[in-house]
Each structure stands twice: as C-alpha cells, then as structure tokens.
Short mmCIF file of N, CA, C and O in Angstrom, two decimals:
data_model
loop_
_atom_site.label_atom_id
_atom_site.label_comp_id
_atom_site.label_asym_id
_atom_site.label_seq_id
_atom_site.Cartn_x
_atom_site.Cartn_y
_atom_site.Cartn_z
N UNK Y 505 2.93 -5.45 -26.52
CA UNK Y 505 3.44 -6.57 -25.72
C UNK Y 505 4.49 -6.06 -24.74
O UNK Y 505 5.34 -5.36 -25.30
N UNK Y 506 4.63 -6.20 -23.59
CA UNK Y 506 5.13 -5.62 -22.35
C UNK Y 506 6.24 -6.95 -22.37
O UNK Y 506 6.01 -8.12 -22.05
N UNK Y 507 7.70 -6.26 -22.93
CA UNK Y 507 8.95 -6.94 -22.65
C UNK Y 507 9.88 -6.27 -22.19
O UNK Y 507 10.11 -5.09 -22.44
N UNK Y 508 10.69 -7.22 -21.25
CA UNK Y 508 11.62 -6.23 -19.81
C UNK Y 508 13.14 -7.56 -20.14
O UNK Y 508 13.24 -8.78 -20.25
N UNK Y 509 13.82 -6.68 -20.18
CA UNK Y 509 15.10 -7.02 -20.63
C UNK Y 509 16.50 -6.62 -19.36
O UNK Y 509 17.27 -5.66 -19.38
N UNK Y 510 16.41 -7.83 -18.25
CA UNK Y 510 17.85 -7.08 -16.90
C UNK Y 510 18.83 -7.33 -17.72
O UNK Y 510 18.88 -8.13 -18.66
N UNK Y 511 19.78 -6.41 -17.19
CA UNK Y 511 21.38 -6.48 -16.89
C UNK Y 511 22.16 -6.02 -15.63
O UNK Y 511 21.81 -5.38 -14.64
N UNK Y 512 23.07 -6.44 -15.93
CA UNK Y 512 24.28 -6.01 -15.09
C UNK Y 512 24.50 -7.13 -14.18
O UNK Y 512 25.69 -7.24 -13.91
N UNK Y 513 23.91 -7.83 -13.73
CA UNK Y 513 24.46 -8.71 -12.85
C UNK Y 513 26.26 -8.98 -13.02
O UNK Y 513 27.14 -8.36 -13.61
N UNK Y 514 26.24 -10.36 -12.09
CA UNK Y 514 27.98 -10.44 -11.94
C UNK Y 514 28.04 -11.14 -10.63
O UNK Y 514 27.13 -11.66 -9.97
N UNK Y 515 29.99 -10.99 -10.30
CA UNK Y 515 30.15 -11.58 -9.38
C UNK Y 515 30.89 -10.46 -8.75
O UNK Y 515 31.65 -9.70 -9.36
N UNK Y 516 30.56 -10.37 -7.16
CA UNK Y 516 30.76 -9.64 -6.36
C UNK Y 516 31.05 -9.83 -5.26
O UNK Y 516 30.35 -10.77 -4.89
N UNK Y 517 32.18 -9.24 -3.85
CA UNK Y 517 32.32 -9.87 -2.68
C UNK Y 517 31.51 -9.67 -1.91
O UNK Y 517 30.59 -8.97 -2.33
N UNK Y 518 31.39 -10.08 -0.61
CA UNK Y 518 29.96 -9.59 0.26
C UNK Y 518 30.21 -8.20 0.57
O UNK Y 518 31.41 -7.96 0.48
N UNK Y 519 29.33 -6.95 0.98
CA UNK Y 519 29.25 -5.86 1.23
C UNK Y 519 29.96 -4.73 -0.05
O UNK Y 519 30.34 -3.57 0.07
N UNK Y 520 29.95 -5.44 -1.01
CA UNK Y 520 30.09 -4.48 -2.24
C UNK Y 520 28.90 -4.49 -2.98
O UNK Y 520 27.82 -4.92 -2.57
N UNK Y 521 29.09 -4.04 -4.00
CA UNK Y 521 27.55 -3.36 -4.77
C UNK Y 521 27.65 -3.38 -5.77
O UNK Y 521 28.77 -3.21 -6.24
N UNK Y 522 26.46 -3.61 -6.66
CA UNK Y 522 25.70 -3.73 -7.64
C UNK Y 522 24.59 -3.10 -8.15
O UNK Y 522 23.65 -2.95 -7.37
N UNK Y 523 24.43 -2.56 -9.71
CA UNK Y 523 23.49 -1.84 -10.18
C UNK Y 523 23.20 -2.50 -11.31
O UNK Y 523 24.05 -2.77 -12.15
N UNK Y 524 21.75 -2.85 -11.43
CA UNK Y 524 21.03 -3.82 -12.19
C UNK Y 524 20.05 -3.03 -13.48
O UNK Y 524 19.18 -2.29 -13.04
N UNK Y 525 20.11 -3.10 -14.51
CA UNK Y 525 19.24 -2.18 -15.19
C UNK Y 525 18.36 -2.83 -16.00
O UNK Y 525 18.53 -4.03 -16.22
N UNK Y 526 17.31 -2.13 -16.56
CA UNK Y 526 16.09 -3.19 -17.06
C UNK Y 526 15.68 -2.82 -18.30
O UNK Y 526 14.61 -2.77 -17.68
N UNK Y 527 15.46 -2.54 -19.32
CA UNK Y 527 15.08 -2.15 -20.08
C UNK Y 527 14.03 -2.62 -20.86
O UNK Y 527 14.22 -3.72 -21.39
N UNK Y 528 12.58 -1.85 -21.13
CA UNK Y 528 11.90 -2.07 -20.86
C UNK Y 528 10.82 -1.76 -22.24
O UNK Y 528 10.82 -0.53 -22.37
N UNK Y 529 10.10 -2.26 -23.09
CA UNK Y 529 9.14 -1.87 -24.24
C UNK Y 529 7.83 -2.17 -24.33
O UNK Y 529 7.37 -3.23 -23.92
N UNK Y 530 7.22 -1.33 -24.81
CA UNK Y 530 5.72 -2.23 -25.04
C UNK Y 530 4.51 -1.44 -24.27
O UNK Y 530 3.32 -1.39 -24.57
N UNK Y 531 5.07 -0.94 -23.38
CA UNK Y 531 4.03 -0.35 -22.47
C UNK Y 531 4.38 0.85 -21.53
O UNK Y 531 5.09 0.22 -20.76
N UNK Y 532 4.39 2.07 -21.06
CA UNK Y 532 4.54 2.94 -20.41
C UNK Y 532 4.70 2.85 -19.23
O UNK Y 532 3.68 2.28 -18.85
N UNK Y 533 5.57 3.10 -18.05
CA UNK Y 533 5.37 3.33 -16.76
C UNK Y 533 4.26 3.49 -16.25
O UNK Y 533 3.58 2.58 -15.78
N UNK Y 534 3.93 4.83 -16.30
CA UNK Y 534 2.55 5.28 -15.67
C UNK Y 534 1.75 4.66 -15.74
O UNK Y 534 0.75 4.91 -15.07
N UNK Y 535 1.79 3.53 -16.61
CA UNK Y 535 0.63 2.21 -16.54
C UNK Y 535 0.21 1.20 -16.12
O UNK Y 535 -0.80 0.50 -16.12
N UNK Y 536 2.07 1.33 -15.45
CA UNK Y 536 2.55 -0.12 -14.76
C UNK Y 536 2.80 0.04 -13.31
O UNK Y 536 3.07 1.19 -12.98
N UNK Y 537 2.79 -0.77 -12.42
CA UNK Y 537 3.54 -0.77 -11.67
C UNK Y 537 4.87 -1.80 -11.70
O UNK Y 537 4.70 -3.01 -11.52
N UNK Y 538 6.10 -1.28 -11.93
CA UNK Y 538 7.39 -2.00 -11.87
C UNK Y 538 8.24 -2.19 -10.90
O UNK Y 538 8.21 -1.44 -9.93
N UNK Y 539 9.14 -3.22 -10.98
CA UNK Y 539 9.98 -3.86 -9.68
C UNK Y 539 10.78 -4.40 -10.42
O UNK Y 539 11.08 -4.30 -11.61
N UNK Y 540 11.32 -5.43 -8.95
CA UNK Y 540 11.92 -6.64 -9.31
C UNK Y 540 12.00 -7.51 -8.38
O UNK Y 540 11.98 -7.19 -7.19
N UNK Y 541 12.08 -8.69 -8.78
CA UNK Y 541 11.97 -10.06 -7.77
C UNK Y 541 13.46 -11.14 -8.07
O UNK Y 541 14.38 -11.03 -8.88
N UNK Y 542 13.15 -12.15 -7.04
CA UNK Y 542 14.65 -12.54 -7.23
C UNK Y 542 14.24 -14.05 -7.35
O UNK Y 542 13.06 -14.31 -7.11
N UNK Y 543 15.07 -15.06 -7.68
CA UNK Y 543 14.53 -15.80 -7.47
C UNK Y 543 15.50 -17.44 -7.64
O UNK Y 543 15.62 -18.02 -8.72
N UNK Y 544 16.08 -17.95 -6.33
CA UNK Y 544 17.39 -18.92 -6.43
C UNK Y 544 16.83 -20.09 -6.56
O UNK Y 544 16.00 -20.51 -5.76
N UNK Y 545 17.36 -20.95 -7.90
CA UNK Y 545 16.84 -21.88 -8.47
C UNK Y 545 16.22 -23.10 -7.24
O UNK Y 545 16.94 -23.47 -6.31
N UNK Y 546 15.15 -23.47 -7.39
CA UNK Y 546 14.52 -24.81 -6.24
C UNK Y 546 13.84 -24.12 -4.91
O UNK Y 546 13.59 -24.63 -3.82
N UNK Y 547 13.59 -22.48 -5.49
CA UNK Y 547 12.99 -21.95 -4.42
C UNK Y 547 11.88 -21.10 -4.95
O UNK Y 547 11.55 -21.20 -6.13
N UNK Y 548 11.09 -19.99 -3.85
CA UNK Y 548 10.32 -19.19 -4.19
C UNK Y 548 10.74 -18.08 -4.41
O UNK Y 548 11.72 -17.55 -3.87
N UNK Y 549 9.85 -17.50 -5.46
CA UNK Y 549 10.18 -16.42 -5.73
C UNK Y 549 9.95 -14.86 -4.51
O UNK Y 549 9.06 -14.64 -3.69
N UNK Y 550 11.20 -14.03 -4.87
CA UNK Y 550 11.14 -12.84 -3.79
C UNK Y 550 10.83 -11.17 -4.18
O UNK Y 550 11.55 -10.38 -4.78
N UNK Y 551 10.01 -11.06 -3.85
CA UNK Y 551 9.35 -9.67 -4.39
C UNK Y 551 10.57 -8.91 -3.44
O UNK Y 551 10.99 -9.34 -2.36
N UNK Y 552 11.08 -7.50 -4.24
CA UNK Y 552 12.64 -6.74 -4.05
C UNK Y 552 11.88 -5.36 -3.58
O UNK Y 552 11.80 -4.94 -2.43
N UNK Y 553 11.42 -4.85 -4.62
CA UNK Y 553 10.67 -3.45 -4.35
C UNK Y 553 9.95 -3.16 -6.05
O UNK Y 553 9.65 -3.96 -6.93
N UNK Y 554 9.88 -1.87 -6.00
CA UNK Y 554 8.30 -1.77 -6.40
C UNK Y 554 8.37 -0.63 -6.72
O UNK Y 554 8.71 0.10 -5.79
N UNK Y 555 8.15 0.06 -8.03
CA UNK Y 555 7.22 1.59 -8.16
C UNK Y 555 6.40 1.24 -8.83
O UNK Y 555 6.17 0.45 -9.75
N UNK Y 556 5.79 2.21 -7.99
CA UNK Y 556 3.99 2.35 -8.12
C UNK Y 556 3.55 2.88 -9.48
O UNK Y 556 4.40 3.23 -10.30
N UNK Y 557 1.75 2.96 -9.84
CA UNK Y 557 2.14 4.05 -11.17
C UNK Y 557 2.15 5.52 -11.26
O UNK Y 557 2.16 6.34 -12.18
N UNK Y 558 2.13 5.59 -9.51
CA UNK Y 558 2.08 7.72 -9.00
C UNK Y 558 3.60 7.69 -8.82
O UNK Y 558 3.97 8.81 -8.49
N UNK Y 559 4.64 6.81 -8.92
CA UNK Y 559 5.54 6.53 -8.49
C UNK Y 559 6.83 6.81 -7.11
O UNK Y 559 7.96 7.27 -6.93
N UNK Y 560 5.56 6.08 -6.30
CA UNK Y 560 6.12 5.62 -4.94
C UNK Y 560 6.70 4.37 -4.78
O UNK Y 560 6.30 3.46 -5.50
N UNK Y 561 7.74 4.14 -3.83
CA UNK Y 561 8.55 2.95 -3.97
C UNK Y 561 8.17 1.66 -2.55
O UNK Y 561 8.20 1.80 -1.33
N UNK Y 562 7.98 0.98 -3.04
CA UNK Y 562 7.79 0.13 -1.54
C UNK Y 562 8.75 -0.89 -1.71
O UNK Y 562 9.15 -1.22 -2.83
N UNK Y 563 9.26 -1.55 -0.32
CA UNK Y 563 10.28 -2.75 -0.15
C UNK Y 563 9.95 -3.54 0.50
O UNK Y 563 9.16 -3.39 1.43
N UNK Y 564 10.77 -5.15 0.00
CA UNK Y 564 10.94 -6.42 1.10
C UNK Y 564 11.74 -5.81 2.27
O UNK Y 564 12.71 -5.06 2.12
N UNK Y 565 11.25 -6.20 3.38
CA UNK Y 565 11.84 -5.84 4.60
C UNK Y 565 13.19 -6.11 4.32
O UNK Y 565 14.00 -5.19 4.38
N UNK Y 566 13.69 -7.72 3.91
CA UNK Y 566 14.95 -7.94 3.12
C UNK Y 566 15.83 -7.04 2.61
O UNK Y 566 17.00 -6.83 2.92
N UNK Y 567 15.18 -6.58 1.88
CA UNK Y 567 16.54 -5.43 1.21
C UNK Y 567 16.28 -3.68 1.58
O UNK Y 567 17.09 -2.82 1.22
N UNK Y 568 15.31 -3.45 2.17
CA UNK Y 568 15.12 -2.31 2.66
C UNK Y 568 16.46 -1.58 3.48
O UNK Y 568 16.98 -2.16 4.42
N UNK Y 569 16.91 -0.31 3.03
CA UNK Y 569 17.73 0.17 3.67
C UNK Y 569 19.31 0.25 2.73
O UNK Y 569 20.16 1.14 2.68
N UNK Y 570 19.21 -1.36 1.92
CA UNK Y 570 20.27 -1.60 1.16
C UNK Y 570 20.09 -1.46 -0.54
O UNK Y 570 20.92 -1.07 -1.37
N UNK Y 571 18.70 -1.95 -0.75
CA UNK Y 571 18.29 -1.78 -2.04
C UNK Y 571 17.97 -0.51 -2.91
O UNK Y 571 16.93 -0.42 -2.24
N UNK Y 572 17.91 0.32 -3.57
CA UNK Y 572 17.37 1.64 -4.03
C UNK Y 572 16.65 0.89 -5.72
O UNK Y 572 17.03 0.28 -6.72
N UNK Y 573 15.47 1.44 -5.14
CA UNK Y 573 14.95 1.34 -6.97
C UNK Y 573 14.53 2.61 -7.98
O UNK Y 573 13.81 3.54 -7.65
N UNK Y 574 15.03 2.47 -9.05
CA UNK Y 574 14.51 4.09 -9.40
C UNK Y 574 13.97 3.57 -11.15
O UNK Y 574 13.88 2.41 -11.57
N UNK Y 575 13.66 4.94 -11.95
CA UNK Y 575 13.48 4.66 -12.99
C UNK Y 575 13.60 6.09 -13.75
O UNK Y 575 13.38 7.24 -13.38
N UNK Y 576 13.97 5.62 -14.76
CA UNK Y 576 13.96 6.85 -15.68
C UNK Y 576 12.83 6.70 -17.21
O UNK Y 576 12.91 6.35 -18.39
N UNK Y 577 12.12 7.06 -16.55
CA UNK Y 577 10.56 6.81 -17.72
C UNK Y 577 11.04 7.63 -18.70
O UNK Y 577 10.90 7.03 -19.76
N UNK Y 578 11.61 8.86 -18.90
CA UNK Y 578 11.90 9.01 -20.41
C UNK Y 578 12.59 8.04 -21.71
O UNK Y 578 12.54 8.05 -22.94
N UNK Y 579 13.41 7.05 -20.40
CA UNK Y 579 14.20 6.08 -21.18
C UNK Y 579 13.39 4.69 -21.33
O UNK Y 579 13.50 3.79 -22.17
N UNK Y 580 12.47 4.86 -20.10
CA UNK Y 580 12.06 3.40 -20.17
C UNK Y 580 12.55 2.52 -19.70
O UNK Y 580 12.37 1.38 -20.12
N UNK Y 581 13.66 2.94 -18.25
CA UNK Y 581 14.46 2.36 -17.95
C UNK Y 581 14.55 2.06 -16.81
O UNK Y 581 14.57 3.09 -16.13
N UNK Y 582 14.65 0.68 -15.88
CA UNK Y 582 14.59 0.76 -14.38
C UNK Y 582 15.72 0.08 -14.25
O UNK Y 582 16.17 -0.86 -14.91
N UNK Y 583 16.32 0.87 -12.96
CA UNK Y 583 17.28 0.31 -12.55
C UNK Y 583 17.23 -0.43 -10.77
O UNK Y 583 16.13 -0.26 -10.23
N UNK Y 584 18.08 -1.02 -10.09
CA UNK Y 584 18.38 -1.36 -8.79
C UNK Y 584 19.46 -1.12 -8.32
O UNK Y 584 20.37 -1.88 -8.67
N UNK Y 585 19.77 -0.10 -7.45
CA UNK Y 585 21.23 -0.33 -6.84
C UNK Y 585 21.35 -1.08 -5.65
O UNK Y 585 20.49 -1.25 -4.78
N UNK Y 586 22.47 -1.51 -5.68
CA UNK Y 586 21.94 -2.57 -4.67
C UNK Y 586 23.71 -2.53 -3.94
O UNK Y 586 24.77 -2.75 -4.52
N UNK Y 587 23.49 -2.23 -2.72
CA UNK Y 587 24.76 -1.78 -1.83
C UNK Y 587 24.39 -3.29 -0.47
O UNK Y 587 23.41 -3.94 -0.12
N UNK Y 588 26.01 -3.22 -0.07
CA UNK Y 588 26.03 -3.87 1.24
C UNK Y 588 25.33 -5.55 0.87
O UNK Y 588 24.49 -6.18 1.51
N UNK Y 589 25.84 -5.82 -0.05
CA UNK Y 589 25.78 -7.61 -0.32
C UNK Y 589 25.97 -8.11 0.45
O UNK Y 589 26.82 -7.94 1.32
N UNK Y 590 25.08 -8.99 0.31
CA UNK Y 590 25.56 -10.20 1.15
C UNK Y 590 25.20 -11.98 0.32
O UNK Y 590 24.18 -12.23 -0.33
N UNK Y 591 26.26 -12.89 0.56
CA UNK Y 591 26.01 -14.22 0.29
C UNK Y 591 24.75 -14.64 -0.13
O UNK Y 591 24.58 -15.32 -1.14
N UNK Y 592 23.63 -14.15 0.80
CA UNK Y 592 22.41 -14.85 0.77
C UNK Y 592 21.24 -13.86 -0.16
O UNK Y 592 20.01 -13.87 -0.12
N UNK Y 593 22.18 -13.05 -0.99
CA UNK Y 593 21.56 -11.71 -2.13
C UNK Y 593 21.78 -12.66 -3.03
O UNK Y 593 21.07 -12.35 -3.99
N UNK Y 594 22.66 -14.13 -3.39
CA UNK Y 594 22.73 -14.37 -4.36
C UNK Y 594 21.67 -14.74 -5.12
O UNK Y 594 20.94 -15.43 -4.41
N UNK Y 595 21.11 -14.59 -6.46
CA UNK Y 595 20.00 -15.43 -7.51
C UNK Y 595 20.25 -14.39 -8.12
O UNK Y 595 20.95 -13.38 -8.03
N UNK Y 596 18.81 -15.29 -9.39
CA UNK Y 596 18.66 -14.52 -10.07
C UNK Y 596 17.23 -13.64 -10.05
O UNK Y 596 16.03 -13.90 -9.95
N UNK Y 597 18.42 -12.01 -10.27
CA UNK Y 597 17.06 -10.94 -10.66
C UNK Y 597 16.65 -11.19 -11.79
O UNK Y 597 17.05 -11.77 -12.80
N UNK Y 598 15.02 -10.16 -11.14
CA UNK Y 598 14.41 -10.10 -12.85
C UNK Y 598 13.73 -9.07 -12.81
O UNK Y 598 13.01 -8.98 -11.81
N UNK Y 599 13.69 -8.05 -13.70
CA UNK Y 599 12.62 -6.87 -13.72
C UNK Y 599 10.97 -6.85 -14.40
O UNK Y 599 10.72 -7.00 -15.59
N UNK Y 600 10.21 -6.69 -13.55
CA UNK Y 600 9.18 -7.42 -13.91
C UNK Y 600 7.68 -6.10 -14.15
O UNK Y 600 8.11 -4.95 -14.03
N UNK Y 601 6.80 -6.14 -14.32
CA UNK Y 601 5.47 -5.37 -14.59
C UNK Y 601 3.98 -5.65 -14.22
O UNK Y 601 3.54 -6.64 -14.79
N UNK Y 602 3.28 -5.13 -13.56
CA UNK Y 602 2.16 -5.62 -13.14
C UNK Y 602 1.45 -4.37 -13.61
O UNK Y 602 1.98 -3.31 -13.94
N UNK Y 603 -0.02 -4.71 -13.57
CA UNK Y 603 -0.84 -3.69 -14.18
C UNK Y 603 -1.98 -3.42 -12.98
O UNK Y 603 -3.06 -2.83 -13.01
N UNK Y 604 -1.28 -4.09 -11.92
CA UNK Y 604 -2.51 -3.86 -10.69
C UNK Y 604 -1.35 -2.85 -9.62
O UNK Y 604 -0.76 -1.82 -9.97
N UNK Y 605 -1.29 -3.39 -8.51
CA UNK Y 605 -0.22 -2.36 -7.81
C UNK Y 605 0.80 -3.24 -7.00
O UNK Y 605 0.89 -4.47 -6.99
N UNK Y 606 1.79 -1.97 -6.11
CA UNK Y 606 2.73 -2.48 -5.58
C UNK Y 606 2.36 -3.88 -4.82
O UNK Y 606 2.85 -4.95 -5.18
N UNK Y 607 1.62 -3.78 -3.93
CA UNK Y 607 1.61 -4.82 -3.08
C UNK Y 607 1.08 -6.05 -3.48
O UNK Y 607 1.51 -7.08 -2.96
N UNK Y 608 -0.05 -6.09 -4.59
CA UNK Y 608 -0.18 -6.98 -5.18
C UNK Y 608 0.85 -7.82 -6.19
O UNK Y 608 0.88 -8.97 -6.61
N UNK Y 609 1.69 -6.63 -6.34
CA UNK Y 609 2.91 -7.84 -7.38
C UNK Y 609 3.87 -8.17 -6.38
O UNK Y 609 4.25 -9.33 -6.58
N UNK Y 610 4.43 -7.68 -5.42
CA UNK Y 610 5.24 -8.36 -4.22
C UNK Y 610 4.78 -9.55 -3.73
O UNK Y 610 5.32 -10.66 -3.63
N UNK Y 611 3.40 -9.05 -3.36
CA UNK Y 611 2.91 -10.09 -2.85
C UNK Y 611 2.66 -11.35 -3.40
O UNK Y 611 3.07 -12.39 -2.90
N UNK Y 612 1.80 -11.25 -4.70
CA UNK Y 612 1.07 -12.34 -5.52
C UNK Y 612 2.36 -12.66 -6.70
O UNK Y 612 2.35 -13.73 -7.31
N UNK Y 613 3.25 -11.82 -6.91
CA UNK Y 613 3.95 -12.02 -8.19
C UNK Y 613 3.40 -10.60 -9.42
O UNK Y 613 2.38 -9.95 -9.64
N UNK Y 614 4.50 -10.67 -9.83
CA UNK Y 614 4.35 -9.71 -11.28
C UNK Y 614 3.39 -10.45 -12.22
O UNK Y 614 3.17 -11.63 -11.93
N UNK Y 615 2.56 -9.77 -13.68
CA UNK Y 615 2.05 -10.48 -14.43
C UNK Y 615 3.26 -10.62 -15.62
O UNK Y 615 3.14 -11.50 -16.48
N UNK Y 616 4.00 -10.03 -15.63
CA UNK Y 616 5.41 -10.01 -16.98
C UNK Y 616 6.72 -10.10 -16.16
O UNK Y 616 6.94 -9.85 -14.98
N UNK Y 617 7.29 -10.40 -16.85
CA UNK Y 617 8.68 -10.42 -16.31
C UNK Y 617 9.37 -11.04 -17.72
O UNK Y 617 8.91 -11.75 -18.61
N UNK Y 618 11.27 -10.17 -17.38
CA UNK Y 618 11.65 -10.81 -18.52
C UNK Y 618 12.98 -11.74 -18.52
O UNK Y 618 12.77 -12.39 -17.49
N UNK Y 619 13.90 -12.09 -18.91
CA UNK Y 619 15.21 -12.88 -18.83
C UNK Y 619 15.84 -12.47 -17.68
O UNK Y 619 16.02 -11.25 -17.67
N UNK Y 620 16.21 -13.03 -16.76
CA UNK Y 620 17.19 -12.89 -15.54
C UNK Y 620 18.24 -12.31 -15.58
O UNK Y 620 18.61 -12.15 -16.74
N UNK Y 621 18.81 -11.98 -14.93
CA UNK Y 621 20.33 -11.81 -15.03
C UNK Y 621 20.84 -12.14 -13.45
O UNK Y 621 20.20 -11.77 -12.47
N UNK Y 622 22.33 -13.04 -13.35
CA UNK Y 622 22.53 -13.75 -12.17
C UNK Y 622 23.25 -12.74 -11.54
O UNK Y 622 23.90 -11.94 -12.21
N UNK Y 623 23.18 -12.66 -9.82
CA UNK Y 623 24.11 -11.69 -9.28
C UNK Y 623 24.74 -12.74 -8.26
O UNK Y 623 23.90 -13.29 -7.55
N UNK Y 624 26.00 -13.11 -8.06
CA UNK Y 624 26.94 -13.82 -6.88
C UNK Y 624 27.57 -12.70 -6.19
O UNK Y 624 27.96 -11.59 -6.56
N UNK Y 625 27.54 -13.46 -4.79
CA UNK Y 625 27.57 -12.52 -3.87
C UNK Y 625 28.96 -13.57 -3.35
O UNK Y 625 28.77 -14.78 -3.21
N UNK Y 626 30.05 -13.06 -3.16
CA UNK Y 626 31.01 -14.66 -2.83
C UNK Y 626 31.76 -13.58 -1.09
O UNK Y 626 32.04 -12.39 -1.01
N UNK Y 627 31.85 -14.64 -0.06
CA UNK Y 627 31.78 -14.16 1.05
C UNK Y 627 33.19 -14.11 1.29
O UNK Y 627 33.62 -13.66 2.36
#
C-alpha cells in the first residue's frame, strides 16, 4: 500500500523559504513517479513538480526557478525546497505518487497522495 506522509510546513514571510519533506512506504521510487501538488481550500488542485521513474524533474511554470525537488531513494524520502515565497504559495502541500508519468500526474492528478501539511506565506 503506497503511503506518503509531508512535513515541515509553517509560517513564513514573503521571499523566505521553506523545505517540505515526505516520507514515503509501500512502494519504491523507481516505480513511481513522485511530486507534489498544492492545493488552497475551495480551489483546484496544483501540480508543483515531479520525478520521473529515470529520475528527471519537471515543473509548474509557477514555481519553476524557485521550487527544487529532490529525493533520497535510499531513505525513501522526498523533499521540496522551496525559496523566494510569496503570499500566493500559500496552501496546502501534499506529496503524492503516480504509477504512470510526470506529465500525466501534473496534469491529470497523482493516483496517491498523503496528509497535507499547511505552508503561510504572510506578506
């Protein structure tokens, strides 16, 4: 059973930074393709970025430039750093798993995902 567990969220001023970590059981990287999406309550959800299962990274134009996603598959562990906040970064993340690929879980949504964790961005 493929369960993904964020942390780190918080509250933060605009253009400071945040590192989000995921922790992750049930199923292997190389099997998955993993991310994370965001998602502020009464809205749609936002595909963040993405590794692949050759592990290449793709991004929302959105956070491209500011976002970094990485992972440490020995641990099982994905993280987000996430630099240069802003107000409108606020919701909640979530680290999520698809078993098809990057663009299909940005695009269409992840098939797993697990408990949120909130990040405020206060201006």
């Amino acid at each position: 059973e493929v369960q993904l567990q964020a942390s780190g969220g918080g509250l933060v001023q605009a253009g400071g930074s945040l590192k989000l970590s995921c922790a992750a059981s049930g199923f292997t990287f190389d099997d998955y393709a993993i991310g994370w999406f965001r998602q502020v309550p009464g809205k749609e959800r936002e595909g963040l970025a993405c590794i692949s299962k050759s592990g290449s990274a793709t991004y929302a134009d959105s956070v491209k430039g500011r976002f970094t996603i990485s992972s440490d598959n020995a641990k099982n562990t994905l993280y987000l750093q996430m630099n240069n906040l802003k107000p409108e970064d606020t919701a909640y993340y979530y680290c999520a798993a698809d078993s098809e690929d990057c663009l299909v879980a940005l695009g269409l949504g992840f098939e797993s995902w697990g408990q949120g964790t909130l990040v405020t961005v206060s201006s």
